[in-house]
mmCIF file of C-alpha atoms in Angstrom:
data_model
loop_
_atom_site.group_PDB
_atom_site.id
_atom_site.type_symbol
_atom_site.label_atom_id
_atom_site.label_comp_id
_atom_site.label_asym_id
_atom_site.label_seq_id
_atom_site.Cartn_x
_atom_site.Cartn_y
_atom_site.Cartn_z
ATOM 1 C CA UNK A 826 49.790 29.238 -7.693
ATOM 2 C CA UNK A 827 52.556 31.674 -6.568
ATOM 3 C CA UNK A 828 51.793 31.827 -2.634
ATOM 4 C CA UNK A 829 51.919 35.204 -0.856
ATOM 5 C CA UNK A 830 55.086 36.490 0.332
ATOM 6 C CA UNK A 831 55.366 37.647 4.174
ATOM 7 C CA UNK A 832 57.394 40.378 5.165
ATOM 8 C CA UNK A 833 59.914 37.221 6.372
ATOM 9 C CA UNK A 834 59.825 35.231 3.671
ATOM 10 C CA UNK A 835 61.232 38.008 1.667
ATOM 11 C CA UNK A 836 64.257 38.402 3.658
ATOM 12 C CA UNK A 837 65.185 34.724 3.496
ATOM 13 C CA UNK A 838 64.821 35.027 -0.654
ATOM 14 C CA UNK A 839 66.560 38.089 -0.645
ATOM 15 C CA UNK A 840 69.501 36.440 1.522
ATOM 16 C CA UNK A 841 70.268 35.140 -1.740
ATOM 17 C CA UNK A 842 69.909 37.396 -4.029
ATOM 18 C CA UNK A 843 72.554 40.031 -5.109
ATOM 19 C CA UNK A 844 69.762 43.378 -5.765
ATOM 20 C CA UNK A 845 66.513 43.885 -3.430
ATOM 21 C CA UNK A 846 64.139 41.876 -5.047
ATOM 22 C CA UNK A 847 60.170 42.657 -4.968
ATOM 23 C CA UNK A 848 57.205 40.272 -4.677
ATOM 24 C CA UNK A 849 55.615 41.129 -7.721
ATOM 25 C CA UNK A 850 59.167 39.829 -9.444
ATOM 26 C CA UNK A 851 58.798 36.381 -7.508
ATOM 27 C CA UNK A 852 57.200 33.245 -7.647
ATOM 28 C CA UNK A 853 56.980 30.629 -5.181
ATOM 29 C CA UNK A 854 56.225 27.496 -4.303
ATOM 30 C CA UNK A 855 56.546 24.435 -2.030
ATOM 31 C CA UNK A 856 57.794 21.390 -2.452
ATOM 32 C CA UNK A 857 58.020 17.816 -1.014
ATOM 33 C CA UNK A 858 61.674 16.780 -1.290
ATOM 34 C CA UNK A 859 61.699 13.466 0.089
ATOM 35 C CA UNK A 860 60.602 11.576 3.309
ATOM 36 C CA UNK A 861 60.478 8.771 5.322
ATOM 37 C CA UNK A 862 59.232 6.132 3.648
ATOM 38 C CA UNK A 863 59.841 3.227 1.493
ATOM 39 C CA UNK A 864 61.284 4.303 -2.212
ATOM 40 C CA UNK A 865 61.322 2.475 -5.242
ATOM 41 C CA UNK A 866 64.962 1.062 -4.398
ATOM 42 C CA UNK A 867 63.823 -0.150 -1.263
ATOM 43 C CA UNK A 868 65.371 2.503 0.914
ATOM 44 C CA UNK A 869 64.205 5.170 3.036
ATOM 45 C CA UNK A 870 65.670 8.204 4.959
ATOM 46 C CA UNK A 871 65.135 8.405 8.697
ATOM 47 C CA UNK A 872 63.402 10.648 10.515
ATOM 48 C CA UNK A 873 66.971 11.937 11.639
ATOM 49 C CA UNK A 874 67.967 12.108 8.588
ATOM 50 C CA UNK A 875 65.124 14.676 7.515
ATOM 51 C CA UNK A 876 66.319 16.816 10.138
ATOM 52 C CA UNK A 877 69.869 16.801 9.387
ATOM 53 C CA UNK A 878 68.818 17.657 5.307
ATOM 54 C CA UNK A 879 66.222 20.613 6.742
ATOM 55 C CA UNK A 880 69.009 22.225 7.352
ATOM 56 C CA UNK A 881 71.485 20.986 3.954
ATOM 57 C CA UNK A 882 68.959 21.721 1.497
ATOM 58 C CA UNK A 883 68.349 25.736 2.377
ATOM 59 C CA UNK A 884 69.787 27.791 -0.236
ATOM 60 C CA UNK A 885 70.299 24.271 -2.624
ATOM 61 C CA UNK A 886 69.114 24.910 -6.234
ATOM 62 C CA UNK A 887 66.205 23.065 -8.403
ATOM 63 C CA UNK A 888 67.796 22.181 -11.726
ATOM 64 C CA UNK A 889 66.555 18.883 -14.297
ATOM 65 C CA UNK A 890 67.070 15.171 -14.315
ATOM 66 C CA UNK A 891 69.797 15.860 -11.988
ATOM 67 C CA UNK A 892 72.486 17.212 -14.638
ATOM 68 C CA UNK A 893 74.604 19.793 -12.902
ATOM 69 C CA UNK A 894 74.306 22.569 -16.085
ATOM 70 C CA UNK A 895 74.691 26.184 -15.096
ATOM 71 C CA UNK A 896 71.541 26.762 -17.846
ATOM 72 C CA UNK A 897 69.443 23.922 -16.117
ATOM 73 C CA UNK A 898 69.345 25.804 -12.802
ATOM 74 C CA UNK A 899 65.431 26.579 -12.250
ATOM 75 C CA UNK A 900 64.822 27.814 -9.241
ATOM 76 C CA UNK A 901 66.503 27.898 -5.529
ATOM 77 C CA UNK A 902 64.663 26.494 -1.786
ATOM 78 C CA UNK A 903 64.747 29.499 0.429
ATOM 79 C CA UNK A 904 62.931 27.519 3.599
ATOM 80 C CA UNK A 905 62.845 24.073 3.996
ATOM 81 C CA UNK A 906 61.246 21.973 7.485
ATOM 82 C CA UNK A 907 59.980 18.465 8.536
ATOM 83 C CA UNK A 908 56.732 18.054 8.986
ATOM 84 C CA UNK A 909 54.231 15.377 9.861
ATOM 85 C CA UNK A 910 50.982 14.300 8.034
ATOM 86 C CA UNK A 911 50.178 12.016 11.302
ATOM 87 C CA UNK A 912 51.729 8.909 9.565
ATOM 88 C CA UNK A 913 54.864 10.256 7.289
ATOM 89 C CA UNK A 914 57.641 12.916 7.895
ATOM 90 C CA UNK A 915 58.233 14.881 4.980
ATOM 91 C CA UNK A 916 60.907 17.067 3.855
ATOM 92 C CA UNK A 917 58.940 20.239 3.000
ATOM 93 C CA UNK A 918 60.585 23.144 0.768
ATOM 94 C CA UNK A 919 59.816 26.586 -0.146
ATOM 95 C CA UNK A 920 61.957 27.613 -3.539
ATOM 96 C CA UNK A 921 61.444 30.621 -5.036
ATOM 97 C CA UNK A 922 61.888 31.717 -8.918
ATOM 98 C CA UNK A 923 62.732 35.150 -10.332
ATOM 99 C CA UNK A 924 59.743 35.688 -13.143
ATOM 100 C CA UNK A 925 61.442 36.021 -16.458
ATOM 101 C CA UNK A 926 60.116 35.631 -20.032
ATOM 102 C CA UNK A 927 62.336 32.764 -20.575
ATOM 103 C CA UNK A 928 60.542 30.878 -17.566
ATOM 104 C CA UNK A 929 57.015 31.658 -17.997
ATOM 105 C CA UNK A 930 56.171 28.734 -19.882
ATOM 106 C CA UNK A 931 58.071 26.457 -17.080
ATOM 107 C CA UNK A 932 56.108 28.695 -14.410
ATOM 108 C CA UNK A 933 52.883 27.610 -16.235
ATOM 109 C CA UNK A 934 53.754 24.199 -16.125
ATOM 110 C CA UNK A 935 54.760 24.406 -12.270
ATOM 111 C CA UNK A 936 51.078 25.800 -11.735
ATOM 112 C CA UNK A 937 49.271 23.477 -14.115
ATOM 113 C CA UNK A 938 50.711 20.357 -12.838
ATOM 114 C CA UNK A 939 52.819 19.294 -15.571
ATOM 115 C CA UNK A 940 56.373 19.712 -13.986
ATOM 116 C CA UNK A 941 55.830 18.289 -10.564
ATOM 117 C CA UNK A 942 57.428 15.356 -9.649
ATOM 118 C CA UNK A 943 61.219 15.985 -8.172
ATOM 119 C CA UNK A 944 63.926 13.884 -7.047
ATOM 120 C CA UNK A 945 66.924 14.983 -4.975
ATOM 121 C CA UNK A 946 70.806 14.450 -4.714
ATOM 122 C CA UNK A 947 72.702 13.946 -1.544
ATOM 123 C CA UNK A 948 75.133 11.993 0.435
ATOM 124 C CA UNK A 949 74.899 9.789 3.511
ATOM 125 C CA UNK A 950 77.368 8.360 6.042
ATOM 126 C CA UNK A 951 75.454 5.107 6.728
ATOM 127 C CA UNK A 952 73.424 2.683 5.467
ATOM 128 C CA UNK A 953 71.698 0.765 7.644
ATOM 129 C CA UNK A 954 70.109 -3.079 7.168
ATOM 130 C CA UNK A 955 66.782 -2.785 8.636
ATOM 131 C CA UNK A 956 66.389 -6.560 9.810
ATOM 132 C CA UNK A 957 69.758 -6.571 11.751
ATOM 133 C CA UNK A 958 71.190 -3.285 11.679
ATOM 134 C CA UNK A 959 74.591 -3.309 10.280
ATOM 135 C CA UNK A 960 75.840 -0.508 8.277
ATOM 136 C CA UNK A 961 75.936 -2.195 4.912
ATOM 137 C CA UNK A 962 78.913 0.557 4.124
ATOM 138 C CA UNK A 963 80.791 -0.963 6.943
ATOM 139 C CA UNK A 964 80.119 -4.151 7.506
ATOM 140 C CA UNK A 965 78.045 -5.971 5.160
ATOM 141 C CA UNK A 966 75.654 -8.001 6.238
ATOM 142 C CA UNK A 967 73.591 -11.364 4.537
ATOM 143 C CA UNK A 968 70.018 -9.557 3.901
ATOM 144 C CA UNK A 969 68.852 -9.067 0.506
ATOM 145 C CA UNK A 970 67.023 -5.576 -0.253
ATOM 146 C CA UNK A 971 63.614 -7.235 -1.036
ATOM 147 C CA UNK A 972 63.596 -10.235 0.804
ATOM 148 C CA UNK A 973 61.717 -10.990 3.711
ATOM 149 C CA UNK A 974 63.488 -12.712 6.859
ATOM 150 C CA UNK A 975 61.038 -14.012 9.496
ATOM 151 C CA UNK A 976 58.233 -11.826 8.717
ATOM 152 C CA UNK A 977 60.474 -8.451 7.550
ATOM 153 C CA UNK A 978 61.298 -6.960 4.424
ATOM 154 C CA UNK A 979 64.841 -5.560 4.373
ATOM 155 C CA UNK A 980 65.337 -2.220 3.254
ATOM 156 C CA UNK A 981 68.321 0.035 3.659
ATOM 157 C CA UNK A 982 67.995 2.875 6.188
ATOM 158 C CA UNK A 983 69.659 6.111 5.136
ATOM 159 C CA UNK A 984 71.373 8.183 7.681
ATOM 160 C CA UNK A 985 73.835 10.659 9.138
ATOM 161 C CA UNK A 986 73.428 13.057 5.568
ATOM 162 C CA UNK A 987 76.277 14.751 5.130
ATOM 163 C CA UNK A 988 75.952 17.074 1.919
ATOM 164 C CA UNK A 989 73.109 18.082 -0.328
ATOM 165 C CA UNK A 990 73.993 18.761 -3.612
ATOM 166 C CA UNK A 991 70.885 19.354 -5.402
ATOM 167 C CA UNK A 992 67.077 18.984 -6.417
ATOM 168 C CA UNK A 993 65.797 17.841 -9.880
ATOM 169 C CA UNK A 994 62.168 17.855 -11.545
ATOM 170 C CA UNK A 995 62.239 14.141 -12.916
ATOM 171 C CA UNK A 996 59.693 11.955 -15.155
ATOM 172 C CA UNK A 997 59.704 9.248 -12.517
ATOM 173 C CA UNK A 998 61.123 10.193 -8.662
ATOM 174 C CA UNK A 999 62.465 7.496 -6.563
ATOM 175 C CA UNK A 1000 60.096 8.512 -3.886
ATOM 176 C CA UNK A 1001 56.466 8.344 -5.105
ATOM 177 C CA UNK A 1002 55.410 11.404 -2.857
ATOM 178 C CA UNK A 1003 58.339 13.594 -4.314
ATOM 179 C CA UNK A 1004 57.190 16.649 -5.815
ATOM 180 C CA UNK A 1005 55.567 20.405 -5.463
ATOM 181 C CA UNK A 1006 52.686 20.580 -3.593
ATOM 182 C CA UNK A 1007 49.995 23.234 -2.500
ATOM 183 C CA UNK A 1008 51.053 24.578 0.855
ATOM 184 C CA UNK A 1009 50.925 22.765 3.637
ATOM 185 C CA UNK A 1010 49.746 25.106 6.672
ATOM 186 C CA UNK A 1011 48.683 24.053 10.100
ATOM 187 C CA UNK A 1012 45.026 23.714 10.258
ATOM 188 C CA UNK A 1013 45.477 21.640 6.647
ATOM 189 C CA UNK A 1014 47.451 19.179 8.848
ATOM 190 C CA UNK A 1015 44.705 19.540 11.838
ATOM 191 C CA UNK A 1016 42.398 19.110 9.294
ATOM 192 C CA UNK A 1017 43.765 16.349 7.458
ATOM 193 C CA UNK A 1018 44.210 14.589 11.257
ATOM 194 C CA UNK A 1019 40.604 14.632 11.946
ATOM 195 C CA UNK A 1020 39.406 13.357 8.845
ATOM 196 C CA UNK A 1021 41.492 10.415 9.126
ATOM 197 C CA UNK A 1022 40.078 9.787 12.304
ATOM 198 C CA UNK A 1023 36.562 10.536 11.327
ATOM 199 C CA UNK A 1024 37.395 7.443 8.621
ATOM 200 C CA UNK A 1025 38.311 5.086 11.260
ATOM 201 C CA UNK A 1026 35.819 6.000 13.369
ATOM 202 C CA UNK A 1027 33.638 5.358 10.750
ATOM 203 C CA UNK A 1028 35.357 1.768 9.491
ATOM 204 C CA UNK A 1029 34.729 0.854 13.631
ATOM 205 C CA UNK A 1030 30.986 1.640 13.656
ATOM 206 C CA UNK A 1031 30.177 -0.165 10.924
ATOM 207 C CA UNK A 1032 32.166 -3.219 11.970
ATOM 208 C CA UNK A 1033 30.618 -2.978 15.554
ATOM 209 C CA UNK A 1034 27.232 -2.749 13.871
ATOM 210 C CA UNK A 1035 27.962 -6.569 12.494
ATOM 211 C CA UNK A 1036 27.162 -7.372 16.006
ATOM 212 C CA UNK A 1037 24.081 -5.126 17.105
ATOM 213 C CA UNK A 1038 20.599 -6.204 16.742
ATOM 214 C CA UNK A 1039 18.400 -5.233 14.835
ATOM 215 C CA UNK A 1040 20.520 -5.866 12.067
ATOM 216 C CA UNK A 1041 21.194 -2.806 9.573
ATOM 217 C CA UNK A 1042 22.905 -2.718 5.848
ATOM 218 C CA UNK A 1043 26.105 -1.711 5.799
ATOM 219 C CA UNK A 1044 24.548 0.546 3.099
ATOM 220 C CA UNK A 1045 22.416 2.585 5.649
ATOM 221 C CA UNK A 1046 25.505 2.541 8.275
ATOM 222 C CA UNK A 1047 27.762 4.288 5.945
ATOM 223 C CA UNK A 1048 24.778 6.707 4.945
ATOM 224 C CA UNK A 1049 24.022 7.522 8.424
ATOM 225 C CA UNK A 1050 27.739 8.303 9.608
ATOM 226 C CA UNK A 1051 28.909 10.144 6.707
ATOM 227 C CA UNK A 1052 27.107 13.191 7.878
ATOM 228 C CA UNK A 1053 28.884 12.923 11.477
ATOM 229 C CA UNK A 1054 31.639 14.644 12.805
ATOM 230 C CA UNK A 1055 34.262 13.306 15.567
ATOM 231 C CA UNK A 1056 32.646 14.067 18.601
ATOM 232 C CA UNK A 1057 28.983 12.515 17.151
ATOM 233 C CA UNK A 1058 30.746 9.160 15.808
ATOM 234 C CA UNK A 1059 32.566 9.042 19.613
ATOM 235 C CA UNK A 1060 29.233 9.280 21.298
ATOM 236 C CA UNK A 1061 27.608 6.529 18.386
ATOM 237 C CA UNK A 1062 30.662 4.668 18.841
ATOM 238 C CA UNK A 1063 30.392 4.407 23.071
ATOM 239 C CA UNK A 1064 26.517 3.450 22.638
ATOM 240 C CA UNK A 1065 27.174 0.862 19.922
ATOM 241 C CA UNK A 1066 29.578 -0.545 22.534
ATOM 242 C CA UNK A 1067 27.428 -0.911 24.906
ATOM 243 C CA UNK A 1068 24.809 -2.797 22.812
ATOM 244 C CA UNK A 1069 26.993 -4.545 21.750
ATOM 245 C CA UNK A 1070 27.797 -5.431 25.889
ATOM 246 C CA UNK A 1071 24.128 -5.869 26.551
ATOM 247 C CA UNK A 1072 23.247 -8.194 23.753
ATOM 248 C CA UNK A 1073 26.177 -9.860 24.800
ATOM 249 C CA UNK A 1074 24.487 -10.371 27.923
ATOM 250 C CA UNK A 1075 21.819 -11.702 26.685
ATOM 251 C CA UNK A 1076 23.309 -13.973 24.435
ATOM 252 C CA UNK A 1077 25.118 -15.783 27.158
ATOM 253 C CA UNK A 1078 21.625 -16.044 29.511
ATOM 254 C CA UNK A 1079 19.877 -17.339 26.508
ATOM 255 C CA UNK A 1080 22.345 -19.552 25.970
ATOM 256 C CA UNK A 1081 22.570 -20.825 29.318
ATOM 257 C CA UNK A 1082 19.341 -22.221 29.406
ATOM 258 C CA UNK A 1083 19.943 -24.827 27.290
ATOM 259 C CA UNK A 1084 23.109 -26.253 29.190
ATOM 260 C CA UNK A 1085 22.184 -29.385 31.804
ATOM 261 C CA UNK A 1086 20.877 -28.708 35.236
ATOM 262 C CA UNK A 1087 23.427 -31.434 36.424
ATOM 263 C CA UNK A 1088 26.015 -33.856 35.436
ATOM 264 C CA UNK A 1089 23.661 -36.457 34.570
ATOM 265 C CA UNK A 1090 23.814 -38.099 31.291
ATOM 266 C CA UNK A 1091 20.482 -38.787 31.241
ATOM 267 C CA UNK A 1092 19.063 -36.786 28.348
ATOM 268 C CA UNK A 1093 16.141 -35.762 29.766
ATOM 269 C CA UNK A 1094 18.689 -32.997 31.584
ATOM 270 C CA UNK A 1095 18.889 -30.667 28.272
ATOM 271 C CA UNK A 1096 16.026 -28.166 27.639
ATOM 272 C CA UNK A 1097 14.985 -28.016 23.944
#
């Protein structure tokens, strides 16, 4: 799964290292630190805060289950961004790993999925309540992590990092999406950005379809719209819309005919 080294890449790794190293000694890979959304304690970093530890966690090393051991350190993050999957940020790394036989097995477990999920250390100057705001370091406020209050669940906002210690592979992250991926390049996120909108696209035809006439199975809707692409679901989508418009039309003339010609009460007024 190593991923191929550019020419730049190789000068970031080998800002760290003390003799040239080659790419044929290396192996990489990336890896989704943390992001912005709700852990397992009920907190979450902002986006902010992503930006801030872009910049902290360069150079940081990986080690395990967070126990600061010379021996335990694994590998060190050369690159690390924030980037956006259209509804998270994520804190995306790039560590690197000098190929020894004392880490080949843990290099075959890296690529085969077994070591994979990763949890990291840092510190943060606020905590924020995210019904009314107050830094909970500061000033603590009356919400309960958990609880709802009129409709929102309080969590704690982390922000303002100021230190990154480290990153750990763990058994069980605090952050679900923590852990090394396959790389994330552009046209996988322009990719990933028109399928989702291919699937609502889809999820909108088939509920406009409800109201079209004839009636079709939601069966045959699905089968005939999951060989589409964007721009062919768009143009479905407008003429659906339409129908939808004329038989709406319709509707409301048909249904006008059966309303009284006048006030009267006289029953003879309504058309049956």
């Amino acid at each position: 799964m190593s991923q191929k080294i550019t020419k730049e890449e190789l000068e970031l790794i080998n800002s760290y290292a003390q003799t040239e190293l080659t790419e044929d000694e290396l192996f990489t890979f990336s890896v989704v630190l943390c992001d912005d959304s709700v852990d397992r304690d009920l907190e979450r970093f902002s986006t902010d805060a992503l930006q801030k530890l872009a910049e902290l966690f360069k150079g940081r090393t990986g080690i395990f289950d967070h126990d600061p051991k010379g021996e335990n350190q694994t590998a060190r993050i050369y690159s690390c961004e924030v980037i956006n999957d259209g509804e998270t940020n994520r804190l995306l790394a790039k560590a690197y790993m000098v190929r020894t036989e004392g880490n080949a097995d843990l290099i075959a477990e890296i690529k085969g999925g077994i070591k994979k999920e990763v949890s990291v250390s840092c510190s943060v100057a606020k905590k924020i309540c995210s019904v009314c705001g107050a830094d909970v370091y500061k000033e603590p406020c009356m919400h309960i992590k958990g609880h709802e209050y009129d409709g929102r669940t309080c969590v704690h906002i982390l922000d303002e990092p100021t230190d990154a210690y480290e990153w750990s592979f763990v058994a069980v992250p605090a952050q679900k999406g923590a852990g090394v991926t396959k790389t994330f390049t552009d046209q996988q996120r322009v990719d990933k950005l028109l399928n989702d909108e291919e699937a609502r696209l889809r999820e909108e035809i088939l509920r406009m379809s409800y109201f079209c006439k004839p009636f079709v199975s939601a069966e045959a809707v699905s089968a005939m719209t999951s060989a589409m692409n964007a721009d062919q679901l768009k143009s479905l989508k407008i003429r659906l819309r339409k129908a939808m418009l004329e038989d709406g039309e319709r509707y409301y003339s048909e249904e006008q005919s059966y309303l009284p010609t006048d006030s009267s009460d006289d029953n003879s007024s309504y058309k049956c």
